[in-house]
mmCIF file of C-alpha atoms in Angstrom:
data_model
loop_
_atom_site.group_PDB
_atom_site.id
_atom_site.type_symbol
_atom_site.label_atom_id
_atom_site.label_comp_id
_atom_site.label_asym_id
_atom_site.label_seq_id
_atom_site.Cartn_x
_atom_site.Cartn_y
_atom_site.Cartn_z
ATOM 1 C CA MET A 206 -17.446 7.890 -73.313
ATOM 2 C CA ASP A 207 -14.927 8.475 -76.444
ATOM 3 C CA LYS A 208 -11.415 8.917 -76.259
ATOM 4 C CA ASN A 209 -11.837 12.906 -76.570
ATOM 5 C CA GLU A 210 -14.289 13.043 -73.693
ATOM 6 C CA VAL A 211 -11.615 10.778 -71.462
ATOM 7 C CA MET A 212 -9.356 13.408 -72.324
ATOM 8 C CA LEU A 213 -11.008 16.476 -71.350
ATOM 9 C CA LYS A 214 -12.210 14.709 -68.151
ATOM 10 C CA HIS A 215 -8.428 13.898 -67.057
ATOM 11 C CA GLN A 216 -7.498 17.622 -68.089
ATOM 12 C CA ALA A 217 -11.024 19.187 -65.965
ATOM 13 C CA GLU A 218 -10.489 21.602 -63.235
ATOM 14 C CA ILE A 219 -14.230 21.423 -62.246
ATOM 15 C CA CYS A 220 -15.588 18.609 -60.371
ATOM 16 C CA ILE A 221 -19.414 18.245 -60.048
ATOM 17 C CA ILE A 222 -20.718 15.496 -57.378
ATOM 18 C CA GLU A 223 -24.427 14.622 -56.673
ATOM 19 C CA ALA A 224 -25.075 11.821 -54.117
ATOM 20 C CA PHE A 225 -28.913 12.166 -55.255
ATOM 21 C CA TYR A 226 -29.039 12.507 -58.773
ATOM 22 C CA GLY A 227 -32.604 13.022 -59.140
ATOM 23 C CA GLY A 228 -35.716 15.477 -58.924
ATOM 24 C CA SER A 229 -34.362 18.997 -58.308
ATOM 25 C CA HIS A 230 -30.901 17.827 -57.627
ATOM 26 C CA LYS A 231 -30.615 16.462 -61.252
ATOM 27 C CA GLN A 232 -32.305 19.314 -63.069
ATOM 28 C CA LEU A 233 -29.898 21.626 -61.546
ATOM 29 C CA VAL A 234 -26.734 19.421 -62.237
ATOM 30 C CA ASP A 235 -28.061 19.021 -65.776
ATOM 31 C CA LEU A 236 -28.427 22.756 -66.453
ATOM 32 C CA ILE A 237 -24.978 23.501 -65.143
ATOM 33 C CA GLU A 238 -23.557 20.347 -67.151
ATOM 34 C CA GLN A 239 -25.344 22.084 -70.419
ATOM 35 C CA GLU A 240 -24.037 25.314 -69.703
ATOM 36 C CA LEU A 241 -20.436 24.333 -69.092
ATOM 37 C CA ARG A 242 -20.564 22.434 -72.351
ATOM 38 C CA LEU A 243 -21.703 25.292 -74.330
ATOM 39 C CA ILE A 244 -18.669 27.526 -72.924
ATOM 40 C CA ASN A 245 -16.211 24.869 -73.502
ATOM 41 C CA LYS A 246 -15.382 24.106 -69.787
ATOM 42 C CA PRO A 247 -14.003 20.725 -69.164
ATOM 43 C CA TYR A 248 -15.552 18.992 -65.961
ATOM 44 C CA GLY A 249 -15.950 15.644 -64.356
ATOM 45 C CA LEU A 250 -19.376 14.839 -63.415
ATOM 46 C CA TYR A 251 -19.585 12.052 -60.493
ATOM 47 C CA THR A 252 -23.336 10.710 -59.538
ATOM 48 C CA MET A 253 -25.455 8.253 -57.697
ATOM 49 C CA SER A 254 -29.062 7.628 -58.201
ATOM 50 C CA ALA A 255 -31.989 9.087 -56.310
ATOM 51 C CA LYS A 256 -32.611 5.834 -54.354
ATOM 52 C CA LYS A 257 -32.338 5.566 -50.601
ATOM 53 C CA TRP A 258 -31.676 9.548 -49.655
ATOM 54 C CA HIS A 259 -30.575 8.174 -45.847
ATOM 55 C CA TRP A 260 -27.823 6.066 -47.616
ATOM 56 C CA ARG A 261 -26.715 8.407 -49.959
ATOM 57 C CA ALA A 262 -26.275 10.755 -47.012
ATOM 58 C CA ARG A 263 -24.493 8.106 -45.139
ATOM 59 C CA CYS A 264 -22.583 6.197 -47.643
ATOM 60 C CA SER A 265 -21.759 8.317 -50.704
ATOM 61 C CA ALA A 266 -18.386 9.845 -49.405
ATOM 62 C CA LEU A 267 -16.773 6.392 -49.357
ATOM 63 C CA TYR A 268 -18.295 5.660 -52.925
ATOM 64 C CA PHE A 269 -16.931 8.727 -54.370
ATOM 65 C CA SER A 270 -13.759 8.300 -52.647
ATOM 66 C CA GLN A 271 -13.258 5.164 -54.903
ATOM 67 C CA ASN A 272 -14.485 6.644 -58.158
ATOM 68 C CA ILE A 273 -12.954 10.101 -58.334
ATOM 69 C CA PRO A 274 -9.872 9.493 -60.070
ATOM 70 C CA LYS A 275 -6.514 10.107 -57.899
ATOM 71 C CA ASP A 276 -4.774 11.411 -61.098
ATOM 72 C CA HIS A 277 -6.724 14.539 -61.651
ATOM 73 C CA ASN A 278 -6.427 18.498 -62.206
ATOM 74 C CA TYR A 279 -9.268 19.388 -60.299
ATOM 75 C CA ARG A 280 -9.433 22.987 -58.698
ATOM 76 C CA ILE A 281 -13.074 23.127 -57.437
ATOM 77 C CA ILE A 282 -15.551 20.872 -56.395
ATOM 78 C CA PHE A 283 -19.544 21.679 -56.486
ATOM 79 C CA ALA A 284 -21.551 19.413 -54.925
ATOM 80 C CA SER A 285 -24.958 19.159 -52.643
ATOM 81 C CA SER A 286 -25.580 18.904 -49.089
ATOM 82 C CA VAL A 287 -26.398 15.280 -49.137
ATOM 83 C CA LEU A 288 -22.758 14.647 -49.666
ATOM 84 C CA ASN A 289 -20.758 14.638 -46.304
ATOM 85 C CA LEU A 290 -17.425 16.495 -47.789
ATOM 86 C CA VAL A 291 -15.756 15.843 -44.361
ATOM 87 C CA GLU A 292 -15.615 12.492 -44.768
ATOM 88 C CA LEU A 293 -14.418 12.939 -48.560
ATOM 89 C CA ILE A 294 -11.955 14.833 -47.911
ATOM 90 C CA ALA A 295 -10.642 12.753 -45.206
ATOM 91 C CA LEU A 296 -10.412 9.897 -47.468
ATOM 92 C CA ARG A 297 -9.050 11.824 -50.331
ATOM 93 C CA PRO A 298 -6.375 14.313 -48.985
ATOM 94 C CA ASP A 299 -5.338 15.322 -52.477
ATOM 95 C CA LEU A 300 -8.906 17.051 -52.741
ATOM 96 C CA ALA A 301 -8.181 19.154 -49.706
ATOM 97 C CA LYS A 302 -6.699 21.816 -51.828
ATOM 98 C CA THR A 303 -9.502 22.359 -54.079
ATOM 99 C CA LYS A 304 -12.205 25.167 -53.439
ATOM 100 C CA LYS A 305 -15.075 23.443 -52.189
ATOM 101 C CA VAL A 306 -18.541 24.735 -53.110
ATOM 102 C CA VAL A 307 -21.557 23.463 -51.551
ATOM 103 C CA TYR A 308 -25.220 23.978 -52.535
ATOM 104 C CA PHE A 309 -28.258 23.498 -50.197
ATOM 105 C CA HIS A 310 -31.316 22.532 -51.660
ATOM 106 C CA GLU A 311 -32.509 21.621 -47.933
ATOM 107 C CA ASN A 312 -31.378 21.555 -44.681
ATOM 108 C CA GLN A 313 -32.048 18.886 -42.098
ATOM 109 C CA LEU A 314 -31.703 21.185 -39.286
ATOM 110 C CA ILE A 315 -35.639 21.725 -38.816
ATOM 111 C CA TYR A 316 -36.729 18.679 -40.698
ATOM 112 C CA PRO A 317 -40.115 17.302 -39.088
ATOM 113 C CA VAL A 318 -39.635 14.116 -37.333
ATOM 114 C CA GLN A 319 -42.547 11.711 -38.000
ATOM 115 C CA SER A 320 -44.594 10.958 -34.725
ATOM 116 C CA GLN A 321 -43.073 7.621 -33.032
ATOM 117 C CA SER A 322 -45.953 7.034 -30.927
ATOM 118 C CA THR A 323 -46.022 3.232 -31.564
ATOM 119 C CA ARG A 324 -42.554 2.825 -31.218
ATOM 120 C CA ASN A 325 -40.825 1.761 -27.755
ATOM 121 C CA LYS A 326 -38.172 4.106 -25.686
ATOM 122 C CA ASN A 327 -34.850 2.273 -27.166
ATOM 123 C CA GLN A 328 -36.621 2.712 -30.832
ATOM 124 C CA ILE A 329 -37.609 6.531 -30.513
ATOM 125 C CA GLU A 330 -34.184 7.075 -29.197
ATOM 126 C CA ASN A 331 -32.303 5.405 -31.969
ATOM 127 C CA LYS A 332 -34.620 7.117 -34.433
ATOM 128 C CA GLN A 333 -33.556 10.732 -33.046
ATOM 129 C CA GLN A 334 -29.743 9.796 -33.185
ATOM 130 C CA ARG A 335 -30.192 9.039 -36.859
ATOM 131 C CA ASP A 336 -32.080 12.184 -37.565
ATOM 132 C CA PHE A 337 -29.383 14.061 -35.682
ATOM 133 C CA GLN A 338 -26.361 12.664 -38.062
ATOM 134 C CA TYR A 339 -27.938 13.946 -41.146
ATOM 135 C CA GLY A 340 -27.917 17.606 -39.644
ATOM 136 C CA TYR A 341 -24.648 17.278 -38.108
ATOM 137 C CA ASN A 342 -23.177 16.186 -41.239
ATOM 138 C CA GLN A 343 -24.670 19.173 -43.198
ATOM 139 C CA ILE A 344 -23.014 21.537 -40.401
ATOM 140 C CA LEU A 345 -19.542 19.541 -40.743
ATOM 141 C CA THR A 346 -19.880 19.806 -44.566
ATOM 142 C CA SER A 347 -20.187 23.611 -44.117
ATOM 143 C CA LEU A 348 -17.116 24.180 -41.925
ATOM 144 C CA VAL A 349 -14.877 22.501 -44.643
ATOM 145 C CA ALA A 350 -16.607 24.328 -47.619
ATOM 146 C CA ASP A 351 -15.274 27.552 -49.036
ATOM 147 C CA ARG A 352 -18.588 28.726 -50.268
ATOM 148 C CA ILE A 353 -22.302 27.760 -49.341
ATOM 149 C CA TYR A 354 -25.381 28.620 -51.626
ATOM 150 C CA PHE A 355 -28.946 28.326 -50.567
ATOM 151 C CA ASN A 356 -32.117 28.161 -52.597
ATOM 152 C CA SER A 357 -34.018 30.758 -50.727
ATOM 153 C CA ARG A 358 -33.101 33.038 -47.889
ATOM 154 C CA TYR A 359 -35.536 31.013 -45.833
ATOM 155 C CA ASN A 360 -33.256 28.031 -46.233
ATOM 156 C CA LYS A 361 -29.878 29.935 -45.340
ATOM 157 C CA THR A 362 -31.705 31.781 -42.176
ATOM 158 C CA THR A 363 -33.121 28.697 -40.963
ATOM 159 C CA PHE A 364 -29.882 26.681 -41.091
ATOM 160 C CA LEU A 365 -27.675 29.564 -39.624
ATOM 161 C CA ALA A 366 -30.064 30.109 -36.863
ATOM 162 C CA ASN A 367 -30.858 26.379 -35.720
ATOM 163 C CA ILE A 368 -26.991 25.486 -35.479
ATOM 164 C CA ASN A 369 -26.665 26.321 -31.778
ATOM 165 C CA THR A 370 -30.226 24.646 -31.078
ATOM 166 C CA PHE A 371 -29.585 21.997 -32.953
ATOM 167 C CA LEU A 372 -26.124 20.943 -31.493
ATOM 168 C CA LYS A 373 -27.536 21.131 -27.750
ATOM 169 C CA GLN A 374 -29.185 18.011 -28.569
ATOM 170 C CA MET A 375 -25.618 16.576 -27.697
ATOM 171 C CA PRO A 376 -25.991 14.749 -23.749
ATOM 172 C CA ASP A 377 -22.631 16.458 -22.750
ATOM 173 C CA ASN A 378 -19.452 18.156 -24.069
ATOM 174 C CA ARG A 379 -21.830 20.576 -25.898
ATOM 175 C CA ILE A 380 -19.875 22.608 -28.685
ATOM 176 C CA ARG A 381 -20.060 26.354 -27.496
ATOM 177 C CA LEU A 382 -18.064 27.765 -30.554
ATOM 178 C CA ASN A 383 -20.154 30.305 -32.217
ATOM 179 C CA ILE A 384 -20.346 28.700 -35.415
ATOM 180 C CA GLN A 385 -22.859 30.475 -36.988
ATOM 181 C CA ASN A 386 -20.801 33.458 -36.837
ATOM 182 C CA ASP A 387 -17.956 31.583 -38.796
ATOM 183 C CA LEU A 388 -20.164 30.312 -41.493
ATOM 184 C CA GLU A 389 -22.280 33.498 -42.429
ATOM 185 C CA PRO A 390 -19.449 35.444 -44.385
ATOM 186 C CA LYS A 391 -19.423 32.543 -46.732
ATOM 187 C CA CYS A 392 -22.869 31.782 -47.181
ATOM 188 C CA PHE A 393 -25.133 33.273 -50.071
ATOM 189 C CA VAL A 394 -28.518 32.960 -51.558
ATOM 190 C CA LEU A 395 -28.866 31.597 -55.031
ATOM 191 C CA TYR A 396 -32.500 31.003 -56.215
ATOM 192 C CA PHE A 397 -32.897 27.496 -58.032
ATOM 193 C CA PRO A 398 -33.381 27.931 -61.638
ATOM 194 C CA ILE A 399 -36.539 26.743 -63.407
ATOM 195 C CA ASN A 400 -35.809 26.235 -67.547
ATOM 196 C CA LEU A 401 -38.941 26.263 -69.041
ATOM 197 C CA ASP A 402 -39.677 27.892 -72.141
ATOM 198 C CA GLN A 403 -42.676 30.094 -72.609
ATOM 199 C CA SER A 404 -43.423 29.202 -76.327
ATOM 200 C CA LEU A 405 -43.735 25.474 -74.973
ATOM 201 C CA ILE A 406 -45.990 26.716 -72.010
ATOM 202 C CA ASP A 407 -48.239 28.743 -74.397
ATOM 203 C CA SER A 408 -48.463 25.796 -76.619
ATOM 204 C CA ILE A 409 -49.504 23.041 -74.119
ATOM 205 C CA ILE A 410 -52.139 25.604 -72.736
ATOM 206 C CA ASN A 411 -53.777 26.320 -75.825
ATOM 207 C CA GLU A 412 -54.234 22.471 -76.726
ATOM 208 C CA THR A 413 -55.485 21.972 -73.443
ATOM 209 C CA ILE A 414 -58.058 24.799 -73.703
ATOM 210 C CA LEU A 415 -58.701 23.584 -77.095
ATOM 211 C CA ASN A 416 -59.373 20.010 -75.850
ATOM 212 C CA GLN A 417 -61.513 21.238 -72.946
ATOM 213 C CA MET A 418 -63.790 23.449 -75.369
ATOM 214 C CA ILE A 419 -64.491 20.309 -77.765
ATOM 215 C CA ASP A 420 -64.982 17.998 -74.763
ATOM 216 C CA THR A 421 -67.780 20.616 -73.588
ATOM 217 C CA LEU A 422 -68.876 21.999 -76.721
ATOM 218 C CA ASN A 423 -70.656 24.672 -74.662
ATOM 219 C CA ILE A 424 -68.819 27.840 -73.433
ATOM 220 C CA GLU A 425 -71.027 28.261 -70.318
ATOM 221 C CA LYS A 426 -70.229 24.404 -69.380
ATOM 222 C CA TYR A 427 -66.423 25.175 -70.092
ATOM 223 C CA THR A 428 -66.173 28.299 -67.752
ATOM 224 C CA ASN A 429 -68.456 26.382 -65.205
ATOM 225 C CA ARG A 430 -66.832 22.729 -64.994
ATOM 226 C CA PRO A 431 -65.411 21.789 -61.902
ATOM 227 C CA ILE A 432 -62.369 23.204 -60.251
ATOM 228 C CA SER A 433 -59.201 21.138 -60.778
ATOM 229 C CA ILE A 434 -56.901 20.934 -57.975
ATOM 230 C CA LEU A 435 -53.229 19.649 -58.085
ATOM 231 C CA TRP A 436 -51.238 17.694 -55.650
ATOM 232 C CA SER A 437 -47.771 17.660 -57.357
ATOM 233 C CA HIS A 438 -45.535 16.921 -54.135
ATOM 234 C CA ARG A 439 -43.757 13.787 -53.276
ATOM 235 C CA TRP A 440 -45.717 11.261 -51.323
ATOM 236 C CA GLU A 441 -43.944 11.652 -47.854
ATOM 237 C CA HIS A 442 -45.004 12.820 -44.374
ATOM 238 C CA ASP A 443 -43.058 15.797 -44.329
ATOM 239 C CA LYS A 444 -45.231 17.234 -47.316
ATOM 240 C CA ASN A 445 -48.278 16.893 -44.933
ATOM 241 C CA PRO A 446 -50.794 14.956 -47.135
ATOM 242 C CA ASN A 447 -53.323 14.410 -44.266
ATOM 243 C CA GLU A 448 -54.177 18.372 -44.090
ATOM 244 C CA PHE A 449 -54.588 18.409 -47.885
ATOM 245 C CA PHE A 450 -57.150 15.282 -48.176
ATOM 246 C CA GLN A 451 -58.917 16.093 -44.730
ATOM 247 C CA ALA A 452 -59.870 19.321 -47.006
ATOM 248 C CA LEU A 453 -61.112 18.006 -49.831
ATOM 249 C CA PHE A 454 -62.740 15.360 -47.411
ATOM 250 C CA LYS A 455 -64.667 18.491 -46.223
ATOM 251 C CA LEU A 456 -65.389 19.755 -49.472
ATOM 252 C CA GLN A 457 -66.688 16.677 -50.318
ATOM 253 C CA ASP A 458 -68.821 16.492 -47.429
ATOM 254 C CA MET A 459 -70.459 19.876 -47.958
ATOM 255 C CA ASN A 460 -71.342 18.417 -51.575
ATOM 256 C CA ILE A 461 -68.969 20.570 -53.381
ATOM 257 C CA ASP A 462 -67.759 19.586 -56.523
ATOM 258 C CA PHE A 463 -63.670 19.511 -57.692
ATOM 259 C CA ARG A 464 -61.614 17.361 -59.507
ATOM 260 C CA VAL A 465 -58.261 16.473 -58.290
ATOM 261 C CA HIS A 466 -54.506 15.564 -59.833
ATOM 262 C CA VAL A 467 -52.399 13.412 -57.135
ATOM 263 C CA ILE A 468 -48.864 13.244 -59.181
ATOM 264 C CA GLY A 469 -46.063 13.540 -57.041
ATOM 265 C CA GLU A 470 -43.318 11.013 -56.714
ATOM 266 C CA GLN A 471 -43.621 7.914 -54.651
ATOM 267 C CA PHE A 472 -41.188 6.301 -52.582
ATOM 268 C CA THR A 473 -40.766 2.874 -50.599
ATOM 269 C CA ASP A 474 -43.217 4.117 -47.652
ATOM 270 C CA VAL A 475 -46.391 5.764 -48.600
ATOM 271 C CA PRO A 476 -48.530 7.582 -45.536
ATOM 272 C CA ASP A 477 -51.773 5.442 -45.408
ATOM 273 C CA ILE A 478 -53.953 8.397 -46.321
ATOM 274 C CA PHE A 479 -53.290 8.189 -49.976
ATOM 275 C CA ASN A 480 -54.876 4.869 -49.766
ATOM 276 C CA GLU A 481 -57.916 6.413 -48.029
ATOM 277 C CA ALA A 482 -58.310 9.282 -50.220
ATOM 278 C CA LYS A 483 -57.984 6.960 -53.594
ATOM 279 C CA GLU A 484 -61.164 4.949 -52.360
ATOM 280 C CA ARG A 485 -62.740 8.140 -50.644
ATOM 281 C CA LEU A 486 -62.403 10.351 -53.725
ATOM 282 C CA LYS A 487 -62.506 8.075 -56.610
ATOM 283 C CA THR A 488 -65.386 9.848 -58.459
ATOM 284 C CA LYS A 489 -63.205 13.309 -58.071
ATOM 285 C CA ILE A 490 -59.673 11.957 -59.448
ATOM 286 C CA GLU A 491 -58.298 12.647 -62.885
ATOM 287 C CA ASN A 492 -55.093 11.619 -62.366
ATOM 288 C CA TRP A 493 -53.507 9.492 -59.763
ATOM 289 C CA GLY A 494 -49.594 8.609 -59.715
ATOM 290 C CA TYR A 495 -46.299 9.863 -60.330
ATOM 291 C CA LEU A 496 -45.821 10.646 -64.157
ATOM 292 C CA SER A 497 -42.517 10.084 -65.741
ATOM 293 C CA SER A 498 -42.752 12.003 -68.820
ATOM 294 C CA LYS A 499 -42.251 15.502 -68.575
ATOM 295 C CA PHE A 500 -44.747 16.288 -71.348
ATOM 296 C CA GLU A 501 -47.474 14.324 -69.645
ATOM 297 C CA TYR A 502 -46.463 16.387 -66.502
ATOM 298 C CA TYR A 503 -46.826 19.573 -68.177
ATOM 299 C CA GLN A 504 -50.414 18.692 -69.792
ATOM 300 C CA VAL A 505 -51.842 18.136 -66.417
ATOM 301 C CA LEU A 506 -50.403 21.373 -64.907
ATOM 302 C CA SER A 507 -52.258 22.988 -67.741
ATOM 303 C CA LYS A 508 -55.466 21.452 -66.838
ATOM 304 C CA CYS A 509 -55.327 22.680 -63.153
ATOM 305 C CA ASP A 510 -56.790 25.774 -61.284
ATOM 306 C CA LEU A 511 -55.206 25.208 -57.981
ATOM 307 C CA ILE A 512 -52.201 24.257 -56.737
ATOM 308 C CA ILE A 513 -52.089 23.390 -53.104
ATOM 309 C CA SER A 514 -49.682 22.911 -50.626
ATOM 310 C CA THR A 515 -49.713 21.945 -46.746
ATOM 311 C CA SER A 516 -46.027 21.140 -46.396
ATOM 312 C CA LEU A 517 -44.154 21.130 -43.236
ATOM 313 C CA HIS A 518 -40.878 21.030 -44.943
ATOM 314 C CA GLU A 519 -40.205 23.235 -47.978
ATOM 315 C CA PHE A 520 -36.972 25.332 -48.762
ATOM 316 C CA PHE A 521 -37.979 26.453 -52.445
ATOM 317 C CA GLY A 522 -40.674 24.302 -54.152
ATOM 318 C CA VAL A 523 -40.200 23.899 -57.734
ATOM 319 C CA SER A 524 -43.267 21.956 -58.401
ATOM 320 C CA VAL A 525 -45.331 24.658 -57.167
ATOM 321 C CA ILE A 526 -43.446 27.628 -59.597
ATOM 322 C CA GLU A 527 -43.934 25.292 -62.624
ATOM 323 C CA ALA A 528 -47.641 24.839 -61.803
ATOM 324 C CA CYS A 529 -48.186 28.315 -61.672
ATOM 325 C CA LEU A 530 -46.258 29.353 -64.557
ATOM 326 C CA PHE A 531 -48.867 27.154 -66.413
ATOM 327 C CA GLY A 532 -51.441 28.987 -65.042
ATOM 328 C CA ALA A 533 -52.525 27.599 -61.600
ATOM 329 C CA TYR A 534 -53.259 29.854 -58.799
ATOM 330 C CA PRO A 535 -51.578 28.894 -55.437
ATOM 331 C CA ILE A 536 -52.916 28.288 -52.409
ATOM 332 C CA LEU A 537 -49.917 27.627 -49.548
ATOM 333 C CA PRO A 538 -49.212 27.724 -46.138
ATOM 334 C CA ASN A 539 -48.152 30.833 -44.359
ATOM 335 C CA ARG A 540 -44.900 29.328 -43.076
ATOM 336 C CA LEU A 541 -41.492 27.997 -44.530
ATOM 337 C CA VAL A 542 -40.166 29.443 -47.797
ATOM 338 C CA TYR A 543 -43.824 30.536 -49.192
ATOM 339 C CA PRO A 544 -44.154 34.256 -47.556
ATOM 340 C CA GLU A 545 -40.681 34.638 -49.173
ATOM 341 C CA LEU A 546 -41.657 33.698 -52.686
ATOM 342 C CA TYR A 547 -45.829 34.340 -53.027
ATOM 343 C CA PRO A 548 -47.761 37.378 -52.327
ATOM 344 C CA LYS A 549 -49.794 37.026 -48.802
ATOM 345 C CA GLU A 550 -53.127 36.700 -50.633
ATOM 346 C CA CYS A 551 -52.193 33.188 -51.858
ATOM 347 C CA LEU A 552 -51.239 32.273 -48.313
ATOM 348 C CA TYR A 553 -53.614 30.568 -45.467
ATOM 349 C CA SER A 554 -52.936 30.313 -41.422
ATOM 350 C CA THR A 555 -55.131 27.309 -40.489
ATOM 351 C CA GLU A 556 -56.716 24.227 -42.124
ATOM 352 C CA ALA A 557 -60.200 25.772 -41.429
ATOM 353 C CA GLN A 558 -58.727 29.148 -43.585
ATOM 354 C CA LEU A 559 -57.632 26.472 -46.447
ATOM 355 C CA VAL A 560 -61.233 24.702 -46.413
ATOM 356 C CA LYS A 561 -62.901 28.534 -46.646
ATOM 357 C CA LYS A 562 -60.479 29.509 -49.700
ATOM 358 C CA LEU A 563 -61.153 26.120 -51.600
ATOM 359 C CA LYS A 564 -65.156 26.342 -50.791
ATOM 360 C CA GLN A 565 -65.235 30.177 -52.065
ATOM 361 C CA ILE A 566 -63.283 29.104 -55.302
ATOM 362 C CA CYS A 567 -64.702 25.467 -56.029
ATOM 363 C CA SER A 568 -68.394 27.080 -55.449
ATOM 364 C CA ARG A 569 -67.947 29.675 -58.113
ATOM 365 C CA PRO A 570 -65.801 28.166 -60.808
ATOM 366 C CA LYS A 571 -67.084 30.303 -63.525
ATOM 367 C CA GLN A 572 -66.396 33.791 -61.426
ATOM 368 C CA PHE A 573 -62.864 32.459 -60.300
ATOM 369 C CA ARG A 574 -61.795 31.426 -64.117
ATOM 370 C CA LEU A 575 -63.165 35.091 -65.685
ATOM 371 C CA ILE A 576 -61.211 36.957 -62.657
ATOM 372 C CA ARG A 577 -58.178 34.816 -63.444
ATOM 373 C CA GLN A 578 -58.564 35.556 -67.429
ATOM 374 C CA ALA A 579 -58.994 39.553 -66.345
ATOM 375 C CA LYS A 580 -62.483 39.149 -67.829
ATOM 376 C CA SER A 581 -63.965 40.401 -64.902
ATOM 377 C CA SER A 582 -64.860 43.859 -63.272
ATOM 378 C CA ASP A 583 -62.909 42.199 -59.868
ATOM 379 C CA LYS A 584 -59.284 42.754 -61.097
ATOM 380 C CA SER A 585 -57.500 41.921 -57.678
ATOM 381 C CA LEU A 586 -56.937 38.639 -58.294
ATOM 382 C CA SER A 587 -55.727 38.729 -62.122
ATOM 383 C CA GLU A 588 -53.696 41.291 -60.820
ATOM 384 C CA ILE A 589 -51.916 39.242 -58.190
ATOM 385 C CA ILE A 590 -51.163 36.358 -60.920
ATOM 386 C CA ILE A 591 -49.644 38.758 -63.278
ATOM 387 C CA ASP A 592 -47.351 40.343 -60.670
ATOM 388 C CA MET A 593 -46.820 36.696 -59.717
ATOM 389 C CA LYS A 594 -45.569 35.823 -62.901
ATOM 390 C CA ASN A 595 -43.369 38.965 -62.977
ATOM 391 C CA ASN A 596 -41.692 37.856 -60.040
ATOM 392 C CA PHE A 597 -40.755 34.270 -61.345
ATOM 393 C CA ASP A 598 -38.581 35.945 -63.698
ATOM 394 C CA LYS A 599 -35.718 35.727 -61.159
ATOM 395 C CA PHE A 600 -36.068 32.073 -61.079
ATOM 396 C CA LYS A 601 -35.469 31.401 -64.468
ATOM 397 C CA TRP A 602 -32.332 29.679 -65.944
ATOM 398 C CA ASP A 603 -31.579 32.722 -68.549
ATOM 399 C CA PHE A 604 -31.621 35.137 -65.618
ATOM 400 C CA LEU A 605 -29.476 32.797 -62.901
ATOM 401 C CA LYS A 606 -27.147 31.143 -65.374
ATOM 402 C CA LYS A 607 -24.436 33.811 -65.124
ATOM 403 C CA ASP A 608 -24.500 33.429 -61.174
ATOM 404 C CA PHE A 609 -24.156 29.672 -61.258
ATOM 405 C CA VAL A 610 -21.133 29.771 -64.052
ATOM 406 C CA SER A 611 -19.144 32.360 -61.939
ATOM 407 C CA ILE A 612 -19.119 29.660 -59.070
ATOM 408 C CA PHE A 613 -16.663 27.882 -61.270
ATOM 409 C CA GLU A 614 -14.596 31.103 -61.796
ATOM 410 C CA LEU A 615 -13.798 31.044 -57.854
#
């Protein structure tokens, strides 16, 4: 950091804090930072790497209390809900006078707890207590915040509606205040911004089509090649990979051909189903493992016909929208945030319905592709895709950036 940057940071009225600087959290901070630079608004940025999420939620307030300078002019704090804002303000009372804005990428009040059937009673009780703490921290953070933004209506609704139920887990001295009514007036929905240049999308798609046609050297083989299925979610239990792979196993048992790309981010504890799937689907796999290069990631998206989610915990779903922008058709569970963002034709309610949808598409790849490209008399699917892409305009950074910038004018 040069002398001018140090001076600007000292003069800054905006303090941006991200305790988990990776993935969508990093994407959002980087976009805000880029825009603040363009409009010459000085800011201070304080981050921690995107590792050990649970420890960031527990301990980041102490870290930031020691790293945010005490000699500052901060007027507003912008942070994600990973940070325990109450602890930070208690440790740094000089920050109490600032306007405090919190952005919820997710909420912990409805997080699906992994089955602990193999643990003894004390271990299960300890696990439940640890899980309670994360949601409790988010409630406290909301109470001290001046304004709260959620990345979807579903996120906002489920957070507010579950506060009382969540707090009833307390064994005694339960809180009877109507916290939901206190919080609701300062809660707003501000969709997560997607920043993808359409010319880049078109360029990558055109290059992919050209390469695929060269590989097949036959238009019939090109349109009738096996359907490519994408999994681009985190390799964790809340994304419900078991249901996804069980559906693919059933397709394989029915001798239905397909290809699969499994490219989501991996962490320390990977569910066992991934090792099983890698062995059982080895003749179907085209990509396996996280892609750190954005360009390579976009290239894979452009090759995929379908993007599947089986998630048990989703409040927006950046990877699904990105895949759709590159031409993939979504097949998603009729729960969580998905009914808010996608037409009902893209949704399924049971695992059997998921398998049925996959079977219908994978059994007739040519017909599916012709309909998608509006080259068939059946226009219903192509119209759904067009309407869905038009609806995605409201998630684009160019549309949303004025709303994010206005946060810093409170």
